[in-house]
Coordinates of C-alpha atoms in Angstrom, one line a residue:
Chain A
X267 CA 151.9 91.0 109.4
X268 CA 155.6 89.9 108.9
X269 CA 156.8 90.0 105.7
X270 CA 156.9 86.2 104.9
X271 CA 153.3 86.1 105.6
X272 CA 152.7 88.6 103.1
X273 CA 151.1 87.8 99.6
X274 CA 151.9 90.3 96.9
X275 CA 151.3 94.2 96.8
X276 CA 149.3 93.8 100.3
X277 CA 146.9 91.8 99.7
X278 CA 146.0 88.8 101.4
X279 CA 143.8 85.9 101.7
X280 CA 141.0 85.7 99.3
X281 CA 141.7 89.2 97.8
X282 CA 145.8 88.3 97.1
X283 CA 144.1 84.6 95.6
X284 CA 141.4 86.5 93.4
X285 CA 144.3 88.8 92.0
X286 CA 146.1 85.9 91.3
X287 CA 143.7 84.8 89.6
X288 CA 143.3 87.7 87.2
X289 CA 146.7 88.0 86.8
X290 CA 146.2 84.3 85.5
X291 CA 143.3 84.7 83.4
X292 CA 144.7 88.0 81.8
X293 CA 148.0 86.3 80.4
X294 CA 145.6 83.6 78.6
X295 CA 143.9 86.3 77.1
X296 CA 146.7 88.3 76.3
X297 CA 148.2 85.1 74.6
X298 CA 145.2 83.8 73.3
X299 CA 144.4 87.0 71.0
X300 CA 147.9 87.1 70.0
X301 CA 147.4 84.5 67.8
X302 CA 143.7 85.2 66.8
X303 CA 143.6 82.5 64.3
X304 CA 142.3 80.3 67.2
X305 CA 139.2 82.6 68.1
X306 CA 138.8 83.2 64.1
X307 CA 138.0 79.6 63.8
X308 CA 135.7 79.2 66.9
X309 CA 134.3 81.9 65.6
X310 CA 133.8 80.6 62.0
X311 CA 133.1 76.9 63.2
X312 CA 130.0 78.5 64.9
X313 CA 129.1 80.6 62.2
X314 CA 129.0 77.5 59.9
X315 CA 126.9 75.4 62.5
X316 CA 124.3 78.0 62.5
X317 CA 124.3 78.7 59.1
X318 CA 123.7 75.0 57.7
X319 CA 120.9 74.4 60.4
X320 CA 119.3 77.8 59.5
X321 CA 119.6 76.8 55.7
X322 CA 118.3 73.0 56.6
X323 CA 115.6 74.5 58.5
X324 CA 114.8 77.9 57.7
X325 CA 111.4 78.6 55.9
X326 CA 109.3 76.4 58.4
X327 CA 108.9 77.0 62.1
X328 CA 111.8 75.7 63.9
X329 CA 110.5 74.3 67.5
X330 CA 112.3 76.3 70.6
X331 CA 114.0 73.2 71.8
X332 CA 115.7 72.6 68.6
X333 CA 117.2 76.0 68.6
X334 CA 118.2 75.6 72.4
X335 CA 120.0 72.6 71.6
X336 CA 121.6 73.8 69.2
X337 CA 123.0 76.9 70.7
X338 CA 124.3 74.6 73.9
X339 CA 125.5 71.5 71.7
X340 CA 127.7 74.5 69.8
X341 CA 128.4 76.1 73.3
X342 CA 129.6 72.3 74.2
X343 CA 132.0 72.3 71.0
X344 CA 133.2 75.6 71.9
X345 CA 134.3 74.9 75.3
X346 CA 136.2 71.7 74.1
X347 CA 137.9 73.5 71.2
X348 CA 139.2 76.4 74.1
X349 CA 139.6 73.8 76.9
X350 CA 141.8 71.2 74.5
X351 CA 144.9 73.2 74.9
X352 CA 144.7 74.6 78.0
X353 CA 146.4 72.6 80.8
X354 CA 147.7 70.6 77.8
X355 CA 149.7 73.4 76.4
X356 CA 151.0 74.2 79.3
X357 CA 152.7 71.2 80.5
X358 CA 153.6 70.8 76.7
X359 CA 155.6 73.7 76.5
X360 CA 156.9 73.8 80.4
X361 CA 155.0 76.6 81.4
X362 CA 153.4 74.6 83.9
X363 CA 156.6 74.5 86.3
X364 CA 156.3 78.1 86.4
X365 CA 152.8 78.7 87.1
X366 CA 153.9 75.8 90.1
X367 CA 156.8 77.7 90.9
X368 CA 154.6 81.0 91.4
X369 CA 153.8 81.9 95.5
X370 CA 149.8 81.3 94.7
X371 CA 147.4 78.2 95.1
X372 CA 146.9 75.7 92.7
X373 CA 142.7 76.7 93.1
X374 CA 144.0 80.2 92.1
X375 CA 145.9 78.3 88.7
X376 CA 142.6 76.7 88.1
X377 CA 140.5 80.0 88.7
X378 CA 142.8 81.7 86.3
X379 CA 141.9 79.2 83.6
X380 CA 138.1 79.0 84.0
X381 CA 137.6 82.6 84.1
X382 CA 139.8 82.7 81.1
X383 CA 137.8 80.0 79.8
X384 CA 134.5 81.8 80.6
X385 CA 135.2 85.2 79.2
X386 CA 136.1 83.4 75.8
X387 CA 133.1 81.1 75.4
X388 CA 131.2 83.9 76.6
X389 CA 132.6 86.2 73.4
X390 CA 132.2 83.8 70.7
X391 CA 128.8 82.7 72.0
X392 CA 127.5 86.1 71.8
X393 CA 128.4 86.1 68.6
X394 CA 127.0 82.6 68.3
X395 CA 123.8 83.7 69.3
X396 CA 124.3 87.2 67.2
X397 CA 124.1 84.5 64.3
X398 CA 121.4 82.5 65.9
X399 CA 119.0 85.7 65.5
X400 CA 119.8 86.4 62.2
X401 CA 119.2 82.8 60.6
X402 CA 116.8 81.3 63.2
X403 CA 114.0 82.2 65.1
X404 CA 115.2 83.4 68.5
X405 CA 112.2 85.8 69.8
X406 CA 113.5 86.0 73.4
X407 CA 110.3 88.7 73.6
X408 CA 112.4 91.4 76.1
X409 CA 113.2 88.7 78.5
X410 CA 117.3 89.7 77.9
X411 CA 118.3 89.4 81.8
X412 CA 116.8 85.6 81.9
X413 CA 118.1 84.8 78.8
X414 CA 121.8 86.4 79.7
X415 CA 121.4 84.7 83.4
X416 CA 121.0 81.2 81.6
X417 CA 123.8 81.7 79.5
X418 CA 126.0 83.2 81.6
X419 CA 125.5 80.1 84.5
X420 CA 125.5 77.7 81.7
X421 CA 128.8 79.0 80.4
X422 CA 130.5 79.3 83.7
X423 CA 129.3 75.8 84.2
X424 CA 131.2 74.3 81.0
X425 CA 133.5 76.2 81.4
X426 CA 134.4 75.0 85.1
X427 CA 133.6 71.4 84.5
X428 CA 136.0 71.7 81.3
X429 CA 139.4 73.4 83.1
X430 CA 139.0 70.7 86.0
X431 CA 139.2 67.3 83.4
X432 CA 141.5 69.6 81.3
X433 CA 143.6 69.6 84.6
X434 CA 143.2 66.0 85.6
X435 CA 144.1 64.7 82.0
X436 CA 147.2 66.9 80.9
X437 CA 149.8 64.5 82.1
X438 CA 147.9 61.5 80.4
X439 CA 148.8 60.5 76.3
X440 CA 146.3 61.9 74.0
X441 CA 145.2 64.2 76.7
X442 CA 143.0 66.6 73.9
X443 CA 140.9 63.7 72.5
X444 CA 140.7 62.3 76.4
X445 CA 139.4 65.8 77.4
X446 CA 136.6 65.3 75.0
X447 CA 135.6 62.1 75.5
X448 CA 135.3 62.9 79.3
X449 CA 133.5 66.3 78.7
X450 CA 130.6 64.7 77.5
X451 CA 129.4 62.6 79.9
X452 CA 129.9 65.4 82.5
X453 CA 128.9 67.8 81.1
X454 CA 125.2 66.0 80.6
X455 CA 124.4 67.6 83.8
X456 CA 124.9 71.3 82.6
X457 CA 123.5 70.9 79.4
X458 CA 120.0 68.8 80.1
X459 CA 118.9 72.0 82.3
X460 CA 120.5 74.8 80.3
X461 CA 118.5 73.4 77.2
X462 CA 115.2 73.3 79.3
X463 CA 115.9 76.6 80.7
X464 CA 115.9 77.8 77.5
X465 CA 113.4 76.3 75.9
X466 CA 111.5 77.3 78.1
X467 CA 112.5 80.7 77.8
X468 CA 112.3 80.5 74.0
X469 CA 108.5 79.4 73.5
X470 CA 107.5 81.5 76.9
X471 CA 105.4 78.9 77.8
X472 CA 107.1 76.4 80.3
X473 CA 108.7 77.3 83.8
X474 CA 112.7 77.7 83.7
X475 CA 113.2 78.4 87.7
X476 CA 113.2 74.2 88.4
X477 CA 115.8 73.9 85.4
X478 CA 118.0 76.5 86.8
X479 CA 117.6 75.3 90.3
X480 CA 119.8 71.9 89.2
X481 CA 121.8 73.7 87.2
X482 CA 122.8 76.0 90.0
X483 CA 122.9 73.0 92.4
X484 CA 125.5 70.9 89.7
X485 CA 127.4 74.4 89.5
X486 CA 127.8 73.7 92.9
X487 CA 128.6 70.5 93.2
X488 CA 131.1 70.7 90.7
X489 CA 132.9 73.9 92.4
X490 CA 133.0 71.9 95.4
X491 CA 134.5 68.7 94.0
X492 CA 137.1 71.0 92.5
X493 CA 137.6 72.8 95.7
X494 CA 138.3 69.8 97.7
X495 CA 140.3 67.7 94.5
X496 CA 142.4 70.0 92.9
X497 CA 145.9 70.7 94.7
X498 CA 145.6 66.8 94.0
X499 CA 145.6 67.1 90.5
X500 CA 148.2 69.6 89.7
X501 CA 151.1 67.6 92.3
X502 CA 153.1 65.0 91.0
Chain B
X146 CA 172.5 89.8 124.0
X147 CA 171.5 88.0 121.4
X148 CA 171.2 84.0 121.6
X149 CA 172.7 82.3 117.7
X150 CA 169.7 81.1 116.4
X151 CA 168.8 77.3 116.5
X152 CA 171.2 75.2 113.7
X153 CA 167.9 74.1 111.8
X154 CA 167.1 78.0 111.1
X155 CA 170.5 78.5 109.4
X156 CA 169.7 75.8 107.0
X157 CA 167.8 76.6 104.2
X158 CA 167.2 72.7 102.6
X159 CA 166.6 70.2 104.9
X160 CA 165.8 66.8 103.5
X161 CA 165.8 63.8 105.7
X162 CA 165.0 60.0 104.0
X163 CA 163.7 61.4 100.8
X164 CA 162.2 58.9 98.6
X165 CA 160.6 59.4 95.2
X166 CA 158.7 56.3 92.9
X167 CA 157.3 56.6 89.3
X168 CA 155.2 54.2 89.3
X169 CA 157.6 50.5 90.7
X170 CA 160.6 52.8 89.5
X171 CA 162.6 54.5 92.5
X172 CA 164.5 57.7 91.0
X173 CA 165.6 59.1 94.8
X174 CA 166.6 56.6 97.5
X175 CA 166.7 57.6 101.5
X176 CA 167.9 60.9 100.4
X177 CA 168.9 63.0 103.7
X178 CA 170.7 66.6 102.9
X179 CA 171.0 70.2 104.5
X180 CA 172.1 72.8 102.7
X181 CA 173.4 75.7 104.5
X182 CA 172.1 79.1 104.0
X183 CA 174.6 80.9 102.1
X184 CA 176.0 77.3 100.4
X185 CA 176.7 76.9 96.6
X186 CA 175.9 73.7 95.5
X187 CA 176.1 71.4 92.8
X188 CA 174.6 68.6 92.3
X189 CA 176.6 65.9 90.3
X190 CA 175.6 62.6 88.2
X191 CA 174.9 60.8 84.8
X192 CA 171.5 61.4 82.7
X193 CA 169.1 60.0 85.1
X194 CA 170.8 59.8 88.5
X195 CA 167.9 62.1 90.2
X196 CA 169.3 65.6 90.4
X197 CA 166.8 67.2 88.3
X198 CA 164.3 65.3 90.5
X199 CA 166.1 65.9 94.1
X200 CA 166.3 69.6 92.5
X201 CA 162.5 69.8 91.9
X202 CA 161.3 68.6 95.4
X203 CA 163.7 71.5 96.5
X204 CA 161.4 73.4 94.3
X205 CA 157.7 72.0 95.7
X206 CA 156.8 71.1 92.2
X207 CA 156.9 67.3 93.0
X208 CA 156.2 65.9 96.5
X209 CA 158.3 63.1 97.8
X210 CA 156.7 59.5 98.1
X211 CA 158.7 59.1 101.4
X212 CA 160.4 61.5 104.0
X213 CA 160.5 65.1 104.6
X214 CA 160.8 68.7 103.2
X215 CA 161.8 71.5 105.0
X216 CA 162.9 74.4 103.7
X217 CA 163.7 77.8 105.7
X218 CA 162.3 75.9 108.4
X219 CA 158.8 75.7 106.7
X220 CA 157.1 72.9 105.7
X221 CA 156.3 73.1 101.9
X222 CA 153.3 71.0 102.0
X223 CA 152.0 73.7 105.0
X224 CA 153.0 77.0 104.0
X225 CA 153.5 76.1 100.1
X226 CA 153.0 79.9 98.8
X227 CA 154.9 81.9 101.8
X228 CA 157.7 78.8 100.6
X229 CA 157.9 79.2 97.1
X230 CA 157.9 83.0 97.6
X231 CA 161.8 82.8 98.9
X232 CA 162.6 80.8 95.9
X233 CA 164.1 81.4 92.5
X234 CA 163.8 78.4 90.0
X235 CA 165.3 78.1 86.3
X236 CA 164.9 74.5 84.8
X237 CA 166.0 73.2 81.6
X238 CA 162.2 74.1 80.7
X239 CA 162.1 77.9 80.0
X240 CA 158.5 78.9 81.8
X241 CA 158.4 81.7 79.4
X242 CA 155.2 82.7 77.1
X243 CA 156.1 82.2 73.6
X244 CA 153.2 84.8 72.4
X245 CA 154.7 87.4 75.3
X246 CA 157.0 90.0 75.0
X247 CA 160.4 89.5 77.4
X248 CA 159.0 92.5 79.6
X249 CA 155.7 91.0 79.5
X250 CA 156.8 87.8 80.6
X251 CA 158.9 89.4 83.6
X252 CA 155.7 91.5 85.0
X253 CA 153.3 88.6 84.1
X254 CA 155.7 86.7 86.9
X255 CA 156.6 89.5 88.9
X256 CA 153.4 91.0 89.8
X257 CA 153.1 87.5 92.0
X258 CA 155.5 89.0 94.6
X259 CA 156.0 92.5 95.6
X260 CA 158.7 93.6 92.8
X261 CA 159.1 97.2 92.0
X262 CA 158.5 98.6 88.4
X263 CA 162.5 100.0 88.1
X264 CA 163.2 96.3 89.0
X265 CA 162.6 95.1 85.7
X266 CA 164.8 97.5 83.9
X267 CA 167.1 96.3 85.9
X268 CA 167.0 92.7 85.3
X269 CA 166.8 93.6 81.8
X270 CA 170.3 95.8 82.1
X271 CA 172.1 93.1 84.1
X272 CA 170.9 90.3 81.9
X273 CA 172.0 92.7 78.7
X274 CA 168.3 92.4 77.2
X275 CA 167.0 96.0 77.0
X276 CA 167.1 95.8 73.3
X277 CA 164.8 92.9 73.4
X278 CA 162.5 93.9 75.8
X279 CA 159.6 94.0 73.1
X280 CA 160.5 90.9 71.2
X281 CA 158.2 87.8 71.7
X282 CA 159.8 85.4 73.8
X283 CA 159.0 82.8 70.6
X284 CA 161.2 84.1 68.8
X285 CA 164.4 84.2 70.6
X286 CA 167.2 82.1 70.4
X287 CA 167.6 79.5 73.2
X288 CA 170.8 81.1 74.8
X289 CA 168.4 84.7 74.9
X290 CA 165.5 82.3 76.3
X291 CA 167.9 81.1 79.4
X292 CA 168.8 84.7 80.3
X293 CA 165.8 85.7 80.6
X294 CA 164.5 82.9 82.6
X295 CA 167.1 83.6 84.7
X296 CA 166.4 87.2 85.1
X297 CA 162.8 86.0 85.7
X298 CA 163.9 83.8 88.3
X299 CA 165.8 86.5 90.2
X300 CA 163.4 89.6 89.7
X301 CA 162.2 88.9 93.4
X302 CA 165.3 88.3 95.2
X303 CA 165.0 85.1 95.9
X304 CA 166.7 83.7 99.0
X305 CA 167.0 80.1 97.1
X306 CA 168.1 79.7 93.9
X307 CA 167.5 76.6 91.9
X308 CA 169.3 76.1 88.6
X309 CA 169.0 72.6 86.5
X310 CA 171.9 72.6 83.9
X311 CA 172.5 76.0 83.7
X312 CA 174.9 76.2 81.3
X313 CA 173.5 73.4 79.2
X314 CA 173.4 74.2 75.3
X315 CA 174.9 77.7 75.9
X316 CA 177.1 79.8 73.6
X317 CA 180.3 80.7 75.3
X318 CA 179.5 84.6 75.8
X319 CA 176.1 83.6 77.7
X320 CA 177.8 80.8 79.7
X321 CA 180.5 83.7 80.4
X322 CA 177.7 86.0 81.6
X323 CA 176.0 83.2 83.4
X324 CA 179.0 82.3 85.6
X325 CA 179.8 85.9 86.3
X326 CA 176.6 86.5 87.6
X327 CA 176.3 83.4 89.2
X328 CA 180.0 84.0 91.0
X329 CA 178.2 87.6 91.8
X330 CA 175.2 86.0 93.7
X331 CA 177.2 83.9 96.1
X332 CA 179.0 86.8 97.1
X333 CA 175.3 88.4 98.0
X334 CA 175.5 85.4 100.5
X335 CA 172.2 84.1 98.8
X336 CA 171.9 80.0 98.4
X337 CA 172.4 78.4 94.7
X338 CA 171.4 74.5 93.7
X339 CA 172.6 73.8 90.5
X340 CA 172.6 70.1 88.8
X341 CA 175.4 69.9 86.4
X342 CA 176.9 66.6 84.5
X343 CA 180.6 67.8 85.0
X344 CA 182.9 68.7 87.5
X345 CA 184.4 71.2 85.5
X346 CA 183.8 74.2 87.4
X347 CA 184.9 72.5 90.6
X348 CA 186.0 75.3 92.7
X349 CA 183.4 77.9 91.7
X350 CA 181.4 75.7 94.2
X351 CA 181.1 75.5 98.2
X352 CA 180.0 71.8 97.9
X353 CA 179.6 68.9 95.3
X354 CA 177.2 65.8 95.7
X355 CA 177.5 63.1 93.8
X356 CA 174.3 61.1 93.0
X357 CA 173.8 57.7 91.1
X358 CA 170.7 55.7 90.6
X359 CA 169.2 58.0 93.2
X360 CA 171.6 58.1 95.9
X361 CA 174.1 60.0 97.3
X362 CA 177.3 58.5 96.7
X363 CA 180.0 61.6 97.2
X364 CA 179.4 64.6 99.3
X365 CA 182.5 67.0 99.0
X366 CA 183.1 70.5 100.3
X367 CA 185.5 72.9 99.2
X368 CA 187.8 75.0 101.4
X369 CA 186.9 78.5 100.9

């Protein structure tokens, strides 16, 4: 292959645009837990959540579909907290010309950021559900894989929907409180199966495979908007 | 023997009828310009003018509304990676991380091209910055800040170097070191684009254009 064809290190294609992207999603983290105070409050805010609905509820039985709502409303929070400053703080501080200026695809910026954006929801919401356990009832009754599988598509889900409006709002005025107002609505999607799912985990009574079915096929849907609509976004 | 090779391959820029709008506002008007590979340019004008604009479609980060981009012969909007790969960019913007230490900030960017390890002591010794290779790039002064985003923009030596206001805001001993390197790298035959508001370096420069409300209105070259 001639040398102007050539990606980085030797690889090409998909495996040169997957390095990129862990190249990408490893300086967030980097940054991100150099100043922790940002994960220390995600960390706190869901903490608090759970703690005032434990207190408000604990003592009674607490129906399965209150908890699952709970834990993906708070998942919902968390994403928007992480995704507020992500494409925004990088065209605030300039950083975005360089990320441009880097021989990689703008899919590959966006990949950097969502698995960024997945590994850190996926942190603080273990520990969101770590407090879950302790102040409500969460009796998953050895059914770990299901409830991780849930979670984890649930999270990726968010977490993909959340760096794509990120992306298509940063250049706009009031681009954080935008990114929120936007999340919501489309976000409905990820959230109305994810809280069946696990409700239906949670009181082991109800079926969860039709619930993951759409949440799969709006992970997909999404991914492929993205796909076809992002180098759009990121050109001026 | 071997047959020259066609003119369009010795040029590294090649605009023709460049136009770019925000929103009803035209910044670059029908702007058509090769730049020679091996050319130092500048690129003169008032605030406004369009040379940091004209300077980022040379960079791919913003597309033109009208007219064409070639650069080494390759169309940006084809080959935008294999492009941008050739090219060094340092903008009035420093792309550095703030939280990021100065080395970490030159392998976060070099490990996108195939840049050896002893490559970024070396920027770091020709951009005088070993001693703060472990310092976050938040907390250095600005002047610090441009020489390392200049040593960023050079770690993969680039064959296109774009430079908006270089010198802008710098202490004399950094604008010294700045235009001693820069003088070295056009004698490395490599091709510089710098915007500047003064001609006061005239001389230190192959070419000059002048621009005004988006147009080229001077186009000079100096004898060598």
């Amino acid at each position: 292959m001639p040398p102007e064809l050539r990606h980085d290190h030797g690889r090409y294609g998909w495996s040169a645009g997957l390095h990129h992207v862990w190249l990408l999603a490893i300086k967030d983290l980097r940054s991100e837990f150099r100043r922790p105070y940002e994960v220390i409050s995600l960390i706190t805010f869901s903490l608090g959540a759970v703690l005032i609905a434990g207190l408000t509820l604990g003592g009674g039985r607490v129906p399965p579909e209150m908890v699952a709502s709970l834990i993906w409303i708070l998942l919902l929070f968390l994403t928007m907290l992480t995704y507020t400053t992500s494409f925004a703080r990088e065209s605030d501080r300039g950083t975005l010309g360089g990320l441009k200026s880097l021989p990689c695809s703008p899919l590959a910026i966006l990949g950097g950021k969502v698995v960024y954006g997945t590994l850190l929801i996926l942190l603080v919401g273990s520990v969101l559900i770590f407090f879950t356990a302790l102040f409500l009832p969460l009796d998953l009754e050895g059914r770990y894989a299901e409830f991780l599988l849930i979670f984890a598509l649930g999270a990726t889900g968010l977490s993909l929907t959340a760096a794509f409006v990120s992306g298509l709002v940063m250049f706009s005025e009031g681009s954080t409180l935008l990114l929120s107002f936007l999340l919501i609505p489309v976000s409905v999607p990820i959230l109305l199966p994810a809280v069946r799912a696990m409700t239906a985990l949670l009181s082991g009574t109800g079926e969860m495979i039709p619930a993951l079915q759409l949440l799969i096929a709006y992970l997909g849907l999404i991914l492929a908007v993205t796909l076809l609509t992002f180098a759009c976004v990121l050109q001026e | 023997m071997a047959e020259n090779p066609p003119e369009a391959d010795l040029r590294a820029v090649e605009l023709t009828g460049v136009s770019k709008r925000y929103g009803i506002r035209y910044v670059l008007r029908r702007i058509s310009l090769h730049i020679p590979r091996g050319e130092f340019l500048v690129l003169l004008g008032h605030n406004g003018a369009g040379k940091t604009t004209l300077l980022r479609i040379m960079s791919t980060q913003v597309s033109p509304t009208r007219g064409t981009v070639r650069l080494f012969s390759q169309d940006p909007r084809v080959e935008g990676s294999t492009t941008r790969r050739r090219i060094g960019l340092v903008t009035h913007e420093s792309f550095l991380y703030p939280e990021l230490t100065v080395l970490e900030n030159l392998q976060f960017y070099g490990q996108f091209y195939p840049v050896a390890e002893s490559r970024y002591q070396e920027m770091l010794e020709m951009f005088e910055l070993r001693s703060f290779a472990g310092v976050r790039a938040g907390s250095l002064s600005f002047g610090l800040r441009r020489r390392v985003d200049m040593a960023r923009a050079l770690l993969h030596d680039p064959e296109l170097v774009l430079l908006d206001e270089p010198f802008a805001g710098l202490d004399e001993r950094t604008t010294r070191l700045l235009g001693e390197y820069l003088a070295a790298l056009k004698e490395t035959g490599i091709t510089l684009a710098m915007t500047s508001h003064s001609k006061e370096k005239a001389g230190f420069y192959d070419r000059a254009i002048t621009l005004e409300m988006g147009s080229i209105v001077q186009d000079v070259r100096y004898a060598a």
